[in-house]
Amino acid sequence: MKKRKICLFTAHSPMVGGGGAILRSLVPQLDELEIIWAYIGNGPVAGYEEGYLGPALMGGPMLKDILQTRRMLSTGNMPFMDGLVQKMLAIDCDGYWIVSHNEGLRLAIELTTRQNQRPVHMTVHDDWAGALCARSLRYRFMAGAALKLTVEALKTLESFDVISGGMRDYYRKLSARRGEVCHRYLPESSILDGSKPDNGDTVKVGHIGSLYDKKDLFDFASLLKEFYQPKNKKVLLQMWGCHLSAADVPAALKENIEFFDTLPEEKVVPELSKCDMVYCMYPLSNALHLFSKTSLPTKLSSYLQAARPIFGHGPADSTLAEFLNTAQLGAMWSGGKQEGFALLKAMEYLEPEHTDWQNARRLYFGEKNLQVMHRALNPKTINE
């Protein structure tokens, strides 16, 4: 039987970021489809050379970037977008799967309005206005235009999936349309056994990836240090792939934070499994409140594989808090020393069993995510 061909577009390398990790987990499992991955960026990457469509519009010198991005968001005529659409139309495929990041949002609308033979499905990993614009000095003033374009896409496209229940509910209010929630996929065999490590008189806390606010990190490190000092235990935060360096750390915490280079997931997960717990921050600032309520930390899927209790730090109404409250695999700290001490004390007695980690995998990162994408990319099967 001939496989249905789907062209997957990302405005970034297939090997970049949390979004790339999510897509790379899904694509091999959709074996009833032939996925053609097309992308723009700084250049082709190993293993995906044929899918490279050229440089991105966004990025580069600030003034030029601001002018071009503003025009793209306002749906003005642009030779770049016309050329990108023509390249996508020339690809031999039966349908399109577009990730809304950066240029992808505008591209999804253009492909939907310029042709109707091939259905267009959109995946949203982060809200444009509430995430990218809110987190960026360069694009912050474009939030209104980004929100308008997002609503247009939600109302125009045939189908879309989102990264969290919070984003699904938010988009439903904006567009009166309900997207499906789709997370990364983890196979059952990816979860380690969760054996508690013996780190002696040192409490090791692991973290991977970037941070939203270094002050929040230092507040957490200070909380840890103050909590464990009376117990004659040393605290050591081990940070992989963090943009900070030892020079950024306050003098009182320098011996408590250790930085390592970014490692591939298959190498960093075993390192995380040696920690007593892992740390996951989500932004507490009002400016990023929408982001914290609609996105979901991709690092949670790595932490789940390491099977170590998760100390969350962020808003009580965030998707991170919802995950921890549902999965019961850690604690959520939203501020306050005494609350933090109580949570750390509770974490000392938290010893999830292997079945608990597997239940969380099934609930968030299990096979239902593959079913969501199967339905979205095989629209003819919906009514069969």
XYZ file of C-alpha atoms in Angstrom:
384
model
C 0.000 0.000 0.000
C 1.344 3.420 -0.988
C 2.205 5.599 1.997
C 0.637 9.019 2.366
C 3.326 11.700 1.917
C 3.359 14.535 4.441
C 5.648 17.567 4.193
C 6.644 18.707 7.693
C 7.944 22.294 7.845
C 9.875 23.931 10.672
C 11.436 27.398 10.737
C 14.438 25.865 12.498
C 16.776 22.925 12.104
C 15.258 19.498 12.863
C 17.977 19.121 15.518
C 17.202 22.336 17.436
C 15.330 22.904 20.688
C 12.476 21.318 22.540
C 10.212 21.532 19.515
C 12.717 19.549 17.479
C 12.879 16.894 20.210
C 9.087 16.569 20.217
C 8.903 16.158 16.442
C 11.815 13.710 16.300
C 10.005 11.541 18.843
C 6.801 11.457 16.796
C 8.002 11.118 13.211
C 9.582 7.606 13.399
C 6.446 6.245 15.078
C 4.116 7.412 12.285
C 5.249 4.546 10.091
C 2.077 4.576 7.982
C 3.245 7.947 6.613
C 6.239 9.129 4.623
C 7.388 12.330 6.335
C 9.401 14.797 4.255
C 11.025 17.292 6.639
C 11.563 20.753 5.090
C 13.146 23.621 7.013
C 14.865 27.009 6.827
C 17.779 28.285 8.885
C 21.492 28.985 8.846
C 22.307 25.972 6.709
C 21.653 22.264 6.126
C 22.242 19.822 8.974
C 23.573 16.271 8.797
C 20.909 13.718 7.995
C 18.410 16.310 6.755
C 20.353 17.929 3.909
C 17.684 17.412 1.241
C 15.037 19.258 3.240
C 16.920 22.549 3.541
C 15.018 25.345 1.771
C 17.394 28.233 2.442
C 18.027 31.017 4.982
C 15.325 32.215 7.383
C 13.650 35.609 7.178
C 13.849 36.287 10.915
C 17.074 36.930 12.781
C 20.117 38.814 11.579
C 20.682 42.589 11.766
C 18.104 44.132 14.085
C 16.622 46.915 11.940
C 16.195 44.725 8.875
C 14.782 41.907 10.975
C 12.257 44.147 12.734
C 11.006 45.608 9.451
C 10.725 42.214 7.747
C 9.108 40.445 10.686
C 6.596 43.232 11.180
C 5.630 43.015 7.510
C 5.326 39.254 7.696
C 3.032 39.446 10.728
C 0.853 42.068 9.052
C 0.402 39.743 6.015
C 1.914 42.282 3.650
C 3.230 41.062 0.299
C 6.729 39.679 0.618
C 8.988 38.119 -2.034
C 10.499 35.905 0.688
C 7.129 34.378 1.641
C 6.104 34.033 -2.001
C 9.311 32.154 -2.709
C 8.923 29.936 0.352
C 5.333 29.075 -0.568
C 6.372 28.179 -4.108
C 9.107 25.880 -2.783
C 6.577 24.140 -0.533
C 4.011 23.806 -3.332
C 6.672 22.195 -5.526
C 7.249 19.387 -3.009
C 5.541 16.134 -3.981
C 3.252 15.454 -1.017
C -0.367 14.715 -0.053
C -0.575 17.177 2.821
C 1.313 19.685 4.944
C 2.278 19.633 8.625
C 3.452 23.104 9.660
C 4.962 24.067 13.015
C 3.824 27.615 13.788
C 7.188 28.789 15.152
C 8.432 32.022 13.476
C 7.814 31.990 9.700
C 5.728 28.830 9.993
C 2.615 30.660 11.217
C 2.386 32.842 8.126
C 3.331 29.915 5.872
C 0.482 27.778 7.248
C -2.045 30.486 6.328
C -0.549 31.011 2.865
C -0.604 27.304 2.016
C -4.227 27.055 3.159
C -5.453 30.058 1.184
C -3.422 29.518 -2.001
C -4.480 25.916 -2.629
C -7.110 23.436 -1.411
C -5.925 20.105 -2.813
C -3.584 19.317 0.065
C -4.816 19.778 3.659
C -2.708 21.832 6.078
C -2.308 20.838 9.719
C -0.561 23.147 12.210
C 1.319 22.273 15.399
C 1.766 24.944 18.086
C 4.544 24.397 20.630
C 4.634 28.005 21.913
C 2.169 30.841 21.483
C 3.665 33.568 19.279
C 2.374 36.573 21.202
C 2.473 35.110 24.706
C 5.813 33.324 24.351
C 8.179 34.530 21.633
C 7.168 38.200 21.704
C 6.821 38.342 25.488
C 10.284 36.827 26.000
C 12.050 38.976 23.399
C 13.088 42.617 23.525
C 13.314 42.644 19.740
C 9.787 41.376 19.038
C 7.928 42.514 22.162
C 6.094 45.402 20.487
C 4.793 43.005 17.795
C 2.657 40.989 20.220
C -0.605 42.487 18.969
C 0.135 41.661 15.338
C 1.320 38.175 16.333
C -1.902 37.519 18.242
C -4.019 38.697 15.310
C -2.144 36.414 12.901
C -2.483 33.494 15.324
C -6.251 33.899 15.539
C -6.444 34.088 11.738
C -4.501 30.831 11.461
C -6.665 29.056 14.029
C -9.812 30.041 12.139
C -8.394 29.296 8.676
C -6.579 25.978 8.981
C -8.273 22.627 8.698
C -6.835 21.320 11.968
C -4.255 22.107 14.643
C -2.702 20.552 17.732
C -1.316 22.298 20.813
C 1.146 21.487 23.580
C -1.078 21.691 26.657
C -4.616 21.756 27.972
C -4.035 25.377 28.973
C -3.209 26.335 25.399
C -6.199 24.362 24.075
C -8.569 26.267 26.363
C -6.953 29.632 25.596
C -7.144 29.119 21.829
C -10.715 27.923 22.066
C -11.661 31.256 23.631
C -9.845 33.131 20.867
C -11.139 31.177 17.887
C -14.124 29.057 19.005
C -12.176 26.044 17.680
C -10.806 23.173 19.721
C -7.325 21.886 19.011
C -6.023 18.493 20.102
C -3.289 18.229 22.730
C -0.137 16.449 21.551
C 3.046 15.987 23.579
C 6.308 14.295 22.859
C 6.236 10.496 22.618
C 8.266 8.283 24.979
C 8.319 4.504 24.579
C 7.821 2.396 27.678
C 11.441 1.217 27.562
C 12.784 4.784 27.856
C 12.014 5.091 31.586
C 14.911 4.112 33.872
C 14.292 1.994 36.972
C 14.353 4.994 39.342
C 16.748 3.552 41.905
C 17.541 6.127 44.569
C 21.214 7.165 44.341
C 23.546 7.230 47.323
C 25.296 10.598 47.268
C 26.495 10.462 50.850
C 26.384 13.836 52.605
C 25.793 15.713 49.314
C 22.354 16.503 47.933
C 22.628 16.605 44.143
C 20.015 18.448 42.094
C 20.062 18.200 38.297
C 18.915 20.663 35.642
C 19.113 20.726 31.848
C 18.615 23.517 29.341
C 18.082 27.227 29.619
C 16.694 29.318 32.489
C 14.030 32.014 32.483
C 15.383 34.053 35.395
C 18.753 33.609 37.096
C 17.403 35.287 40.232
C 14.842 32.492 40.609
C 17.628 29.934 40.274
C 19.690 31.622 42.978
C 16.632 31.894 45.232
C 16.166 28.150 44.868
C 19.850 27.432 45.506
C 19.739 29.600 48.650
C 16.615 27.788 49.830
C 18.319 24.423 49.362
C 21.460 25.519 51.129
C 19.587 26.923 54.124
C 17.372 23.837 54.397
C 20.167 21.257 54.303
C 22.849 23.146 56.263
C 21.430 22.125 59.701
C 21.508 18.520 58.445
C 25.243 18.858 57.692
C 24.604 18.191 54.027
C 26.196 20.003 51.108
C 23.999 21.097 48.203
C 25.222 20.811 44.608
C 23.196 21.974 41.616
C 24.486 20.338 38.450
C 23.508 22.349 35.363
C 23.822 20.925 31.840
C 23.517 23.288 28.869
C 22.820 26.414 30.929
C 23.646 29.822 29.428
C 25.094 31.037 32.749
C 28.686 30.606 33.891
C 30.465 30.524 37.236
C 31.051 34.284 36.946
C 27.278 34.888 37.154
C 26.901 33.070 40.472
C 26.864 35.041 43.769
C 29.905 34.402 45.952
C 27.815 32.680 48.650
C 26.639 30.055 46.129
C 29.737 29.441 44.005
C 30.543 26.117 45.658
C 26.936 24.984 45.236
C 26.489 25.288 41.462
C 28.388 23.316 38.853
C 28.099 23.899 35.083
C 28.492 21.323 32.310
C 28.277 21.505 28.515
C 25.114 20.436 26.727
C 24.889 16.673 26.272
C 22.683 14.574 23.974
C 19.655 13.273 25.821
C 20.852 9.687 25.775
C 23.948 10.812 27.702
C 22.434 13.368 30.063
C 19.515 11.219 31.278
C 21.842 8.708 33.013
C 23.597 11.666 34.672
C 20.267 13.055 35.893
C 19.381 9.642 37.306
C 22.329 9.997 39.710
C 20.775 13.111 41.271
C 18.553 13.127 44.345
C 16.055 15.324 42.510
C 15.787 17.478 39.400
C 14.792 21.137 39.105
C 12.314 22.648 36.657
C 11.699 26.402 36.524
C 8.846 28.208 34.802
C 8.617 32.020 34.656
C 7.063 33.797 37.617
C 6.984 37.228 35.968
C 3.647 38.772 35.012
C 4.938 39.445 31.495
C 5.309 35.701 30.885
C 2.220 34.534 32.751
C 0.414 33.515 29.562
C 3.476 31.540 28.505
C 3.582 29.648 31.811
C -0.133 28.794 31.496
C -0.033 27.573 27.899
C 3.371 26.051 27.159
C 4.951 22.954 28.731
C 8.640 22.390 29.607
C 10.099 19.863 27.176
C 12.707 18.982 29.807
C 9.943 17.197 31.759
C 10.147 14.325 29.286
C 13.883 13.993 29.966
C 13.297 14.152 33.719
C 10.645 11.483 33.436
C 13.122 9.175 31.715
C 15.636 9.765 34.522
C 12.904 8.826 37.040
C 13.982 11.330 39.664
C 11.552 13.452 41.766
C 10.916 16.888 40.253
C 11.061 20.137 42.219
C 9.019 22.657 40.255
C 9.452 26.403 40.669
C 6.913 28.735 39.098
C 3.292 29.951 39.150
C 0.722 27.795 40.919
C -1.555 27.980 37.858
C 1.131 27.002 35.323
C 1.165 23.883 33.150
C 4.195 22.755 35.160
C 2.126 22.858 38.360
C -0.696 20.993 36.625
C 1.732 18.265 35.538
C 3.202 17.822 39.026
C -0.193 17.898 40.737
C -1.529 15.273 38.345
C 1.503 12.994 38.140
C 2.374 13.270 41.866
C 6.074 12.994 41.031
C 7.328 16.074 42.838
C 6.427 19.409 44.399
C 5.618 22.895 43.130
C 7.122 25.969 44.810
C 5.684 29.389 44.009
C 7.661 31.367 46.607
C 8.073 31.824 50.336
C 10.796 30.282 52.502
C 8.574 28.299 54.859
C 6.543 26.875 51.989
C 9.793 25.913 50.279
C 11.104 24.191 53.417
C 7.871 22.215 53.756
C 8.078 21.080 50.144
C 11.716 20.043 50.456
C 10.855 18.042 53.565
C 8.067 16.299 51.654
C 10.476 15.589 48.781
C 12.767 13.694 51.178
C 10.020 11.106 51.677
C 8.903 10.968 48.044
C 9.973 7.705 46.445
C 7.815 7.028 43.364
C 7.705 3.456 42.112
C 8.439 2.456 38.537
C 4.716 2.120 37.868
C 4.221 5.775 38.885
C 6.716 6.949 36.270
C 5.115 4.697 33.668
C 1.654 6.029 34.509
C 2.883 9.590 33.970
C 4.466 8.513 30.686
C 1.196 7.016 29.456
C -0.816 10.032 30.583
C 1.407 12.707 29.047
C 3.940 11.172 26.671
C 2.296 7.927 25.657
C 0.682 6.386 22.619
C -2.316 8.729 22.549
C -0.006 11.416 21.110
C 0.639 9.179 18.112
C -3.100 8.692 17.712
C -3.630 12.468 17.670
C -1.103 12.923 14.880
C -2.401 9.909 12.968
C -5.900 11.428 12.877
C -4.585 14.880 11.983
C -2.372 13.724 9.111
C -4.784 11.113 7.750
C -7.938 13.273 7.514
C -9.785 10.727 5.395
C -9.723 8.232 8.276
C -11.579 10.561 10.678
C -15.053 9.536 9.515
C -14.295 5.927 8.618
